[in-house]
Structure formats: structure tokens, C-alpha cells
Amino acid sequence: AGVSTLGTLVEKTWKQPASLKVAVDWAPLMTGNHVLDIMADADYYFSGSFSAAAGLQYTWKQLLFVRAGYRYAPEASVIPRHLALGLGVQFYGLRLDVSYLTASSTLGNTLNLGLAYSF
């Protein structure tokens, strides 16, 4: 739980979307080779709006990751509602993540790529 994005005006007409956030993460399946994470969070924006998200992640041998999640938000939200589907691969500290955002008139059919290295 926490407070996010406190600050001053970005422009004269736009305020930062400060919010109160609550999040949970539960891993009901944790064996040597398999992990299932269930995640959810909710934001109450001090401007009066609300958003929520839920997702699943399956991990196999800390090498392969399969993800799916949905974010609910009002139409005027900074981050609009959408469905996200993703895959990730990790090998010797190098990680490649791919996600596809859909079910959104604003973000519809967006492909995201991420590359990271842990040392």
C-alpha cells in the first residue's frame, strides 16, 4: 500500500494524478519448476476516479514466463483500460519480455518489447 505521484503541476492546466494504491500478490503454486502468481491492485486518484488491475503469471524453471492481465479505468484516465498478454524468457541474467496490449480504443494493438540484464 502507498501513495503515488505526489508533486506540483506539470503544466498550468494539468495536475499529476496522485493516488492511493493497494496491491496484493499471491503465489498458490510454488514448486521447484513451477510458480503461479496472482496479482491485483487498485488505485484511488485524489481527483475522484478509480482504477483496478488483475493479472496472472506462470513461471517455468525461472526461464519462461507467461502473463495475462486486465486493467479497468474510466475513459478519462491517464492509463486507459486494456488487456495485456505477454511472454518472457530469462537466461544467464539476460531477459527478453514481449507484451501485447489490446481491448482498448486508445492503446489497441500495441506491442511492447523489453530487454534487461541482471548482474
XYZ file of C-alpha atoms in Angstrom:
119
model
C 0.000 0.000 0.000
C 1.229 3.503 -0.651
C 0.752 6.956 -2.092
C 1.957 7.612 -5.626
C 2.858 10.602 -7.807
C 2.773 13.472 -5.359
C 4.027 16.748 -6.784
C 3.277 20.081 -8.343
C 1.538 20.930 -11.603
C 3.206 19.607 -14.730
C 1.629 22.364 -16.819
C -0.723 25.154 -15.829
C -3.741 23.064 -16.839
C -2.691 19.508 -15.918
C -2.176 18.075 -12.432
C -0.220 14.914 -11.699
C -2.602 12.028 -10.979
C -1.716 11.492 -7.297
C -3.256 8.316 -5.925
C -3.565 5.929 -3.033
C -2.568 2.404 -4.132
C -3.235 -1.017 -2.603
C -1.724 -4.164 -4.142
C -1.593 -7.889 -3.372
C 0.447 -10.764 -4.810
C -0.291 -14.422 -4.041
C 1.648 -17.468 -5.251
C -0.563 -20.513 -4.548
C 1.623 -22.845 -6.640
C 5.337 -22.829 -5.829
C 7.337 -25.932 -6.642
C 10.894 -26.316 -7.898
C 9.951 -25.849 -11.547
C 6.570 -24.092 -11.490
C 5.333 -20.840 -9.952
C 1.907 -19.261 -10.414
C 1.500 -15.631 -9.300
C -1.885 -13.959 -8.954
C -1.694 -10.194 -8.631
C -4.210 -7.379 -8.129
C -4.044 -3.684 -7.383
C -6.406 -0.753 -7.022
C -5.801 2.991 -7.229
C -7.959 5.762 -5.838
C -6.955 9.002 -7.560
C -7.296 12.138 -5.457
C -9.061 13.737 -8.435
C -12.003 11.403 -7.689
C -11.525 8.492 -10.104
C -10.653 4.843 -9.528
C -8.771 2.111 -11.408
C -8.063 -1.561 -10.754
C -5.953 -4.282 -12.353
C -5.590 -8.048 -12.032
C -3.143 -10.453 -13.602
C -1.630 -13.928 -13.663
C 1.930 -15.014 -14.295
C 3.119 -18.583 -14.795
C 6.861 -19.209 -14.451
C 8.654 -22.369 -15.570
C 12.131 -23.031 -14.130
C 12.813 -19.274 -13.842
C 13.370 -19.409 -17.621
C 9.955 -18.910 -19.250
C 7.199 -16.517 -18.168
C 3.627 -16.361 -19.489
C 1.459 -13.429 -18.395
C -2.067 -12.070 -18.782
C -3.756 -9.129 -17.107
C -6.597 -6.635 -17.360
C -6.733 -3.021 -16.216
C -10.052 -1.283 -15.581
C -10.086 2.524 -15.676
C -12.574 5.280 -16.520
C -12.460 6.748 -20.042
C -10.657 9.927 -18.899
C -7.896 8.019 -17.090
C -4.209 8.687 -17.834
C -3.638 4.927 -18.390
C -6.743 3.593 -20.185
C -8.380 0.198 -19.679
C -6.774 -2.624 -21.629
C -5.993 -6.329 -21.798
C -2.305 -7.328 -21.741
C -0.824 -10.652 -22.861
C 2.883 -11.357 -22.525
C 5.814 -13.740 -22.702
C 9.250 -13.529 -21.168
C 12.491 -15.505 -21.400
C 15.426 -15.294 -18.998
C 18.828 -16.917 -19.473
C 22.128 -16.146 -17.683
C 20.820 -12.812 -16.404
C 19.582 -11.651 -19.808
C 15.826 -11.185 -20.019
C 13.573 -10.525 -23.015
C 9.925 -9.558 -22.447
C 7.206 -9.104 -25.057
C 3.699 -7.884 -24.316
C 0.686 -7.161 -26.468
C -1.954 -4.654 -25.351
C -5.440 -4.934 -26.797
C -9.116 -4.326 -25.923
C -8.509 -0.579 -25.798
C -9.543 2.147 -28.228
C -6.512 4.205 -27.145
C -3.817 1.525 -26.809
C -5.323 -1.088 -29.125
C -2.836 -3.495 -30.694
C 0.299 -2.098 -29.029
C 3.384 -4.318 -28.958
C 5.965 -3.707 -26.199
C 9.477 -5.150 -26.106
C 11.780 -5.108 -23.102
C 15.387 -6.188 -22.702
C 17.130 -6.336 -19.330
C 20.303 -7.684 -17.803
C 20.743 -8.607 -14.131
C 24.200 -8.894 -12.631
